Amino acid sequence: MEVAVLDINGKDTGRKANLSNEVFAIEPNNHAVYLDVKQYLANQRQGTHKSKERAEISGSTRKIKKQKGTGTARAGSIKSGVFKGGGRMFGPRPRNYSFKLNKNVKRLARKSALSIKAGEQSIVVLEDFNFETPKTKNFTAVLKALNLENKKSLFVLGASNNNVYLSSRNLQGSEVITASELNTYKILNASQVVVLEGALEGIETNLSK
């Protein structure tokens, strides 16, 4: 699959980038995508939720009324969950939400996500660029040139570039990552994926194993 390479002004450079069919043109596996996104979101959860159960409530342990003869349900502790101020029954406890997912499934999910974006023509290949100093207005100018100022965009760099990253950090709708940080959720969450020329080799190497 051949895609035109653009410069930071949005103009065609006249060069073509060859996208591997093994990575950008496979039949998407929706279940693999679902599992990888589910794992990513599960890993974001802290799992520190906790409510007090009846054993953890401060209160009297006296039996609050006699067992029989009251005409109402029997009751022993005021800390029971059926009373106001009592413990919560089956409340949340701290837990770890993460789960294991095989590397091959994660790789298949990322290739599927990239193939979905390529099929929607939502992948742009941009020539490598850099800024002399970190400035948000420089990155905003790139977004405007690519007609992305009002869209969610994901920029994939070949290697870490502090000036480009810092220039984008203040913009809510844009994110800059390296090829090694690419994941299924971020690909699908973006309206447009902008891949720099230097990142293509790394992406295809990582996902063609």
mmCIF file of C-alpha atoms in Angstrom:
data_model
loop_
_atom_site.group_PDB
_atom_site.id
_atom_site.type_symbol
_atom_site.label_atom_id
_atom_site.label_comp_id
_atom_site.label_asym_id
_atom_site.label_seq_id
_atom_site.Cartn_x
_atom_site.Cartn_y
_atom_site.Cartn_z
ATOM 1 C CA MET A 1 0.000 0.000 0.000
ATOM 2 C CA GLU A 2 1.481 3.340 -1.057
ATOM 3 C CA VAL A 3 0.705 6.613 0.704
ATOM 4 C CA ALA A 4 1.860 10.120 -0.205
ATOM 5 C CA VAL A 5 4.377 11.677 2.170
ATOM 6 C CA LEU A 6 3.415 15.202 3.299
ATOM 7 C CA ASP A 7 5.543 17.957 4.791
ATOM 8 C CA ILE A 8 4.610 19.999 7.893
ATOM 9 C CA ASN A 9 2.857 22.527 5.650
ATOM 10 C CA GLY A 10 0.469 19.828 4.412
ATOM 11 C CA LYS A 11 2.005 19.813 0.926
ATOM 12 C CA ASP A 12 2.845 16.650 -1.034
ATOM 13 C CA THR A 13 6.604 16.076 -1.098
ATOM 14 C CA GLY A 14 6.337 13.917 -4.220
ATOM 15 C CA ARG A 15 7.597 10.857 -2.341
ATOM 16 C CA LYS A 16 5.585 7.722 -1.551
ATOM 17 C CA ALA A 17 5.741 5.620 1.615
ATOM 18 C CA ASN A 18 5.169 1.903 1.219
ATOM 19 C CA LEU A 19 2.979 0.566 4.054
ATOM 20 C CA SER A 20 3.351 -3.150 4.687
ATOM 21 C CA ASN A 21 0.230 -5.168 3.887
ATOM 22 C CA GLU A 22 1.076 -7.457 6.834
ATOM 23 C CA VAL A 23 0.557 -4.544 9.221
ATOM 24 C CA PHE A 24 -1.763 -2.044 7.532
ATOM 25 C CA ALA A 25 -3.986 -4.249 5.350
ATOM 26 C CA ILE A 26 -4.988 -7.359 7.285
ATOM 27 C CA GLU A 27 -8.510 -8.598 8.000
ATOM 28 C CA PRO A 28 -9.252 -6.946 11.394
ATOM 29 C CA ASN A 29 -9.841 -9.284 14.321
ATOM 30 C CA ASN A 30 -12.496 -7.505 16.376
ATOM 31 C CA HIS A 31 -12.225 -9.805 19.384
ATOM 32 C CA ALA A 32 -8.473 -9.254 19.670
ATOM 33 C CA VAL A 33 -9.098 -5.494 19.502
ATOM 34 C CA TYR A 34 -11.750 -5.784 22.224
ATOM 35 C CA LEU A 35 -9.424 -7.749 24.533
ATOM 36 C CA ASP A 36 -6.494 -5.367 24.071
ATOM 37 C CA VAL A 37 -8.619 -2.254 24.707
ATOM 38 C CA LYS A 38 -10.228 -3.949 27.706
ATOM 39 C CA GLN A 39 -6.796 -4.750 29.163
ATOM 40 C CA TYR A 40 -5.528 -1.193 28.569
ATOM 41 C CA LEU A 41 -8.545 0.343 30.339
ATOM 42 C CA ALA A 42 -8.387 -2.235 33.157
ATOM 43 C CA ASN A 43 -4.741 -1.320 33.767
ATOM 44 C CA GLN A 44 -5.755 2.344 34.222
ATOM 45 C CA ARG A 45 -7.916 1.438 37.224
ATOM 46 C CA GLN A 46 -6.365 1.918 40.658
ATOM 47 C CA GLY A 47 -8.671 -0.582 42.337
ATOM 48 C CA THR A 48 -8.441 1.236 45.684
ATOM 49 C CA HIS A 49 -12.212 1.317 46.294
ATOM 50 C CA LYS A 50 -13.300 0.192 49.764
ATOM 51 C CA SER A 51 -16.401 0.376 51.949
ATOM 52 C CA LYS A 52 -16.751 -0.666 55.583
ATOM 53 C CA GLU A 53 -18.385 -3.991 56.344
ATOM 54 C CA ARG A 54 -20.198 -4.788 59.581
ATOM 55 C CA ALA A 55 -17.031 -6.004 61.316
ATOM 56 C CA GLU A 56 -15.316 -2.651 60.674
ATOM 57 C CA ILE A 57 -18.106 -0.374 61.965
ATOM 58 C CA SER A 58 -17.762 1.259 65.386
ATOM 59 C CA GLY A 59 -20.826 0.499 67.484
ATOM 60 C CA SER A 60 -22.340 -1.529 70.271
ATOM 61 C CA THR A 61 -22.263 -5.330 70.171
ATOM 62 C CA ARG A 62 -25.336 -5.563 72.427
ATOM 63 C CA LYS A 63 -28.278 -7.525 71.073
ATOM 64 C CA ILE A 64 -30.684 -4.705 70.290
ATOM 65 C CA LYS A 65 -33.928 -6.533 71.151
ATOM 66 C CA LYS A 66 -35.050 -9.885 72.424
ATOM 67 C CA GLN A 67 -35.066 -12.779 70.006
ATOM 68 C CA LYS A 68 -38.778 -13.629 70.137
ATOM 69 C CA GLY A 69 -42.071 -11.991 70.833
ATOM 70 C CA THR A 70 -41.605 -8.616 69.148
ATOM 71 C CA GLY A 71 -43.556 -9.488 65.996
ATOM 72 C CA THR A 72 -40.682 -8.220 63.850
ATOM 73 C CA ALA A 73 -37.646 -9.843 62.321
ATOM 74 C CA ARG A 74 -34.977 -11.059 64.685
ATOM 75 C CA ALA A 75 -31.945 -8.779 64.992
ATOM 76 C CA GLY A 76 -28.671 -9.114 66.829
ATOM 77 C CA SER A 77 -26.281 -6.262 65.953
ATOM 78 C CA ILE A 78 -26.938 -2.590 65.292
ATOM 79 C CA LYS A 79 -23.996 -2.801 62.853
ATOM 80 C CA SER A 80 -25.959 -5.030 60.482
ATOM 81 C CA GLY A 81 -26.271 -3.794 56.935
ATOM 82 C CA VAL A 82 -30.074 -3.635 57.169
ATOM 83 C CA PHE A 83 -29.897 -0.727 59.640
ATOM 84 C CA LYS A 84 -28.975 2.898 59.005
ATOM 85 C CA GLY A 85 -25.350 3.455 59.954
ATOM 86 C CA GLY A 86 -24.554 -0.223 59.632
ATOM 87 C CA GLY A 87 -21.928 -1.845 57.436
ATOM 88 C CA ARG A 88 -22.350 -2.256 53.691
ATOM 89 C CA MET A 89 -23.198 -5.746 52.516
ATOM 90 C CA PHE A 90 -21.019 -7.110 49.698
ATOM 91 C CA GLY A 91 -19.339 -3.722 49.249
ATOM 92 C CA PRO A 92 -16.277 -3.124 47.065
ATOM 93 C CA ARG A 93 -12.890 -4.294 48.271
ATOM 94 C CA PRO A 94 -9.434 -3.294 46.973
ATOM 95 C CA ARG A 95 -8.498 -5.451 43.985
ATOM 96 C CA ASN A 96 -6.239 -5.603 40.969
ATOM 97 C CA TYR A 97 -8.150 -5.381 37.677
ATOM 98 C CA SER A 98 -5.236 -6.256 35.381
ATOM 99 C CA PHE A 99 -5.219 -9.520 33.459
ATOM 100 C CA LYS A 100 -2.762 -11.348 31.228
ATOM 101 C CA LEU A 101 -2.992 -11.117 27.456
ATOM 102 C CA ASN A 102 -0.708 -13.028 25.103
ATOM 103 C CA LYS A 103 1.813 -11.016 23.070
ATOM 104 C CA ASN A 104 0.543 -12.457 19.790
ATOM 105 C CA VAL A 105 -3.015 -11.322 20.586
ATOM 106 C CA LYS A 106 -1.798 -7.803 21.430
ATOM 107 C CA ARG A 107 0.228 -7.706 18.214
ATOM 108 C CA LEU A 108 -2.784 -8.876 16.193
ATOM 109 C CA ALA A 109 -4.972 -6.221 17.877
ATOM 110 C CA ARG A 110 -2.561 -3.407 16.960
ATOM 111 C CA LYS A 111 -2.293 -4.578 13.368
ATOM 112 C CA SER A 112 -6.099 -4.789 13.233
ATOM 113 C CA ALA A 113 -6.452 -1.241 14.591
ATOM 114 C CA LEU A 114 -3.944 0.119 12.058
ATOM 115 C CA SER A 115 -5.724 -1.753 9.257
ATOM 116 C CA ILE A 116 -9.062 -0.248 10.324
ATOM 117 C CA LYS A 117 -7.567 3.252 10.240
ATOM 118 C CA ALA A 118 -5.882 2.607 6.889
ATOM 119 C CA GLY A 119 -9.187 1.349 5.473
ATOM 120 C CA GLU A 120 -10.849 4.575 6.648
ATOM 121 C CA GLN A 121 -7.996 6.587 5.057
ATOM 122 C CA SER A 122 -7.259 8.005 8.497
ATOM 123 C CA ILE A 123 -3.494 7.473 8.390
ATOM 124 C CA VAL A 124 -1.215 10.298 7.216
ATOM 125 C CA VAL A 125 2.509 9.868 6.620
ATOM 126 C CA LEU A 126 4.502 12.980 7.472
ATOM 127 C CA GLU A 127 8.169 13.648 6.822
ATOM 128 C CA ASP A 128 10.331 13.859 9.951
ATOM 129 C CA PHE A 129 10.440 17.298 11.561
ATOM 130 C CA ASN A 130 11.764 19.040 14.643
ATOM 131 C CA PHE A 131 11.338 22.367 16.435
ATOM 132 C CA GLU A 132 14.253 24.500 17.637
ATOM 133 C CA THR A 133 12.438 25.242 20.897
ATOM 134 C CA PRO A 134 9.251 23.875 22.466
ATOM 135 C CA LYS A 135 6.414 26.161 21.368
ATOM 136 C CA THR A 136 2.730 25.255 21.292
ATOM 137 C CA LYS A 137 2.047 27.646 18.404
ATOM 138 C CA ASN A 138 4.530 25.718 16.212
ATOM 139 C CA PHE A 139 2.649 22.480 16.779
ATOM 140 C CA THR A 140 -0.689 24.249 16.293
ATOM 141 C CA ALA A 141 0.545 25.473 12.903
ATOM 142 C CA VAL A 142 1.260 21.854 11.890
ATOM 143 C CA LEU A 143 -2.251 20.829 12.968
ATOM 144 C CA LYS A 144 -3.813 23.638 10.936
ATOM 145 C CA ALA A 145 -1.779 22.713 7.867
ATOM 146 C CA LEU A 146 -3.074 19.138 8.138
ATOM 147 C CA ASN A 147 -6.666 20.248 8.947
ATOM 148 C CA LEU A 148 -6.499 18.561 12.344
ATOM 149 C CA GLU A 149 -7.042 21.497 14.709
ATOM 150 C CA ASN A 150 -10.588 20.329 15.551
ATOM 151 C CA LYS A 151 -9.916 16.581 15.457
ATOM 152 C CA LYS A 152 -8.323 14.103 17.817
ATOM 153 C CA SER A 153 -4.898 13.305 16.450
ATOM 154 C CA LEU A 154 -2.138 10.872 17.347
ATOM 155 C CA PHE A 155 1.420 11.642 16.203
ATOM 156 C CA VAL A 156 3.769 8.654 16.123
ATOM 157 C CA LEU A 157 7.484 9.507 16.196
ATOM 158 C CA GLY A 158 10.359 7.187 15.382
ATOM 159 C CA ALA A 159 12.279 8.235 18.505
ATOM 160 C CA SER A 160 11.700 10.465 21.499
ATOM 161 C CA ASN A 161 11.728 14.171 20.588
ATOM 162 C CA ASN A 162 11.405 16.423 23.598
ATOM 163 C CA ASN A 163 10.729 19.654 21.679
ATOM 164 C CA VAL A 164 7.869 18.143 19.672
ATOM 165 C CA TYR A 165 6.422 16.413 22.747
ATOM 166 C CA LEU A 166 6.504 19.555 24.906
ATOM 167 C CA SER A 167 4.996 21.624 22.074
ATOM 168 C CA SER A 168 1.982 19.306 21.943
ATOM 169 C CA ARG A 169 1.519 18.670 25.656
ATOM 170 C CA ASN A 170 -0.783 21.639 26.240
ATOM 171 C CA LEU A 171 -3.196 20.635 23.448
ATOM 172 C CA GLN A 172 -6.007 18.432 24.681
ATOM 173 C CA GLY A 173 -6.935 16.904 21.316
ATOM 174 C CA SER A 174 -3.424 15.843 20.275
ATOM 175 C CA GLU A 175 -0.997 13.289 21.630
ATOM 176 C CA VAL A 176 2.594 12.544 20.671
ATOM 177 C CA ILE A 177 4.078 9.095 21.281
ATOM 178 C CA THR A 178 6.938 6.991 19.942
ATOM 179 C CA ALA A 179 6.507 3.861 17.826
ATOM 180 C CA SER A 180 7.313 1.651 20.838
ATOM 181 C CA GLU A 181 4.460 3.243 22.841
ATOM 182 C CA LEU A 182 1.822 2.567 20.183
ATOM 183 C CA ASN A 183 -1.225 0.702 21.487
ATOM 184 C CA THR A 184 -4.647 -0.304 20.205
ATOM 185 C CA TYR A 185 -6.659 2.074 22.392
ATOM 186 C CA LYS A 186 -4.714 5.173 21.329
ATOM 187 C CA ILE A 187 -4.935 4.237 17.653
ATOM 188 C CA LEU A 188 -8.710 3.808 17.761
ATOM 189 C CA ASN A 189 -9.282 6.795 20.039
ATOM 190 C CA ALA A 190 -7.749 9.187 17.483
ATOM 191 C CA SER A 191 -9.641 10.501 14.480
ATOM 192 C CA GLN A 192 -6.399 10.750 12.508
ATOM 193 C CA VAL A 193 -3.117 8.886 13.013
ATOM 194 C CA VAL A 194 -0.087 10.852 11.796
ATOM 195 C CA VAL A 195 2.937 8.590 11.344
ATOM 196 C CA LEU A 196 6.330 10.153 10.759
ATOM 197 C CA GLU A 197 8.534 8.524 8.120
ATOM 198 C CA GLY A 198 11.109 7.548 10.729
ATOM 199 C CA ALA A 199 8.484 5.631 12.724
ATOM 200 C CA LEU A 200 7.294 3.357 9.906
ATOM 201 C CA GLU A 201 10.227 0.959 10.083
ATOM 202 C CA GLY A 202 9.922 0.610 13.862
ATOM 203 C CA ILE A 203 6.163 -0.042 13.705
ATOM 204 C CA GLU A 204 6.498 -2.671 10.975
ATOM 205 C CA THR A 205 9.457 -4.343 12.733
ATOM 206 C CA ASN A 206 7.604 -4.546 16.055
ATOM 207 C CA LEU A 207 4.378 -5.886 14.546
ATOM 208 C CA SER A 208 5.818 -8.235 11.920
ATOM 209 C CA LYS A 209 7.491 -10.553 14.416
#
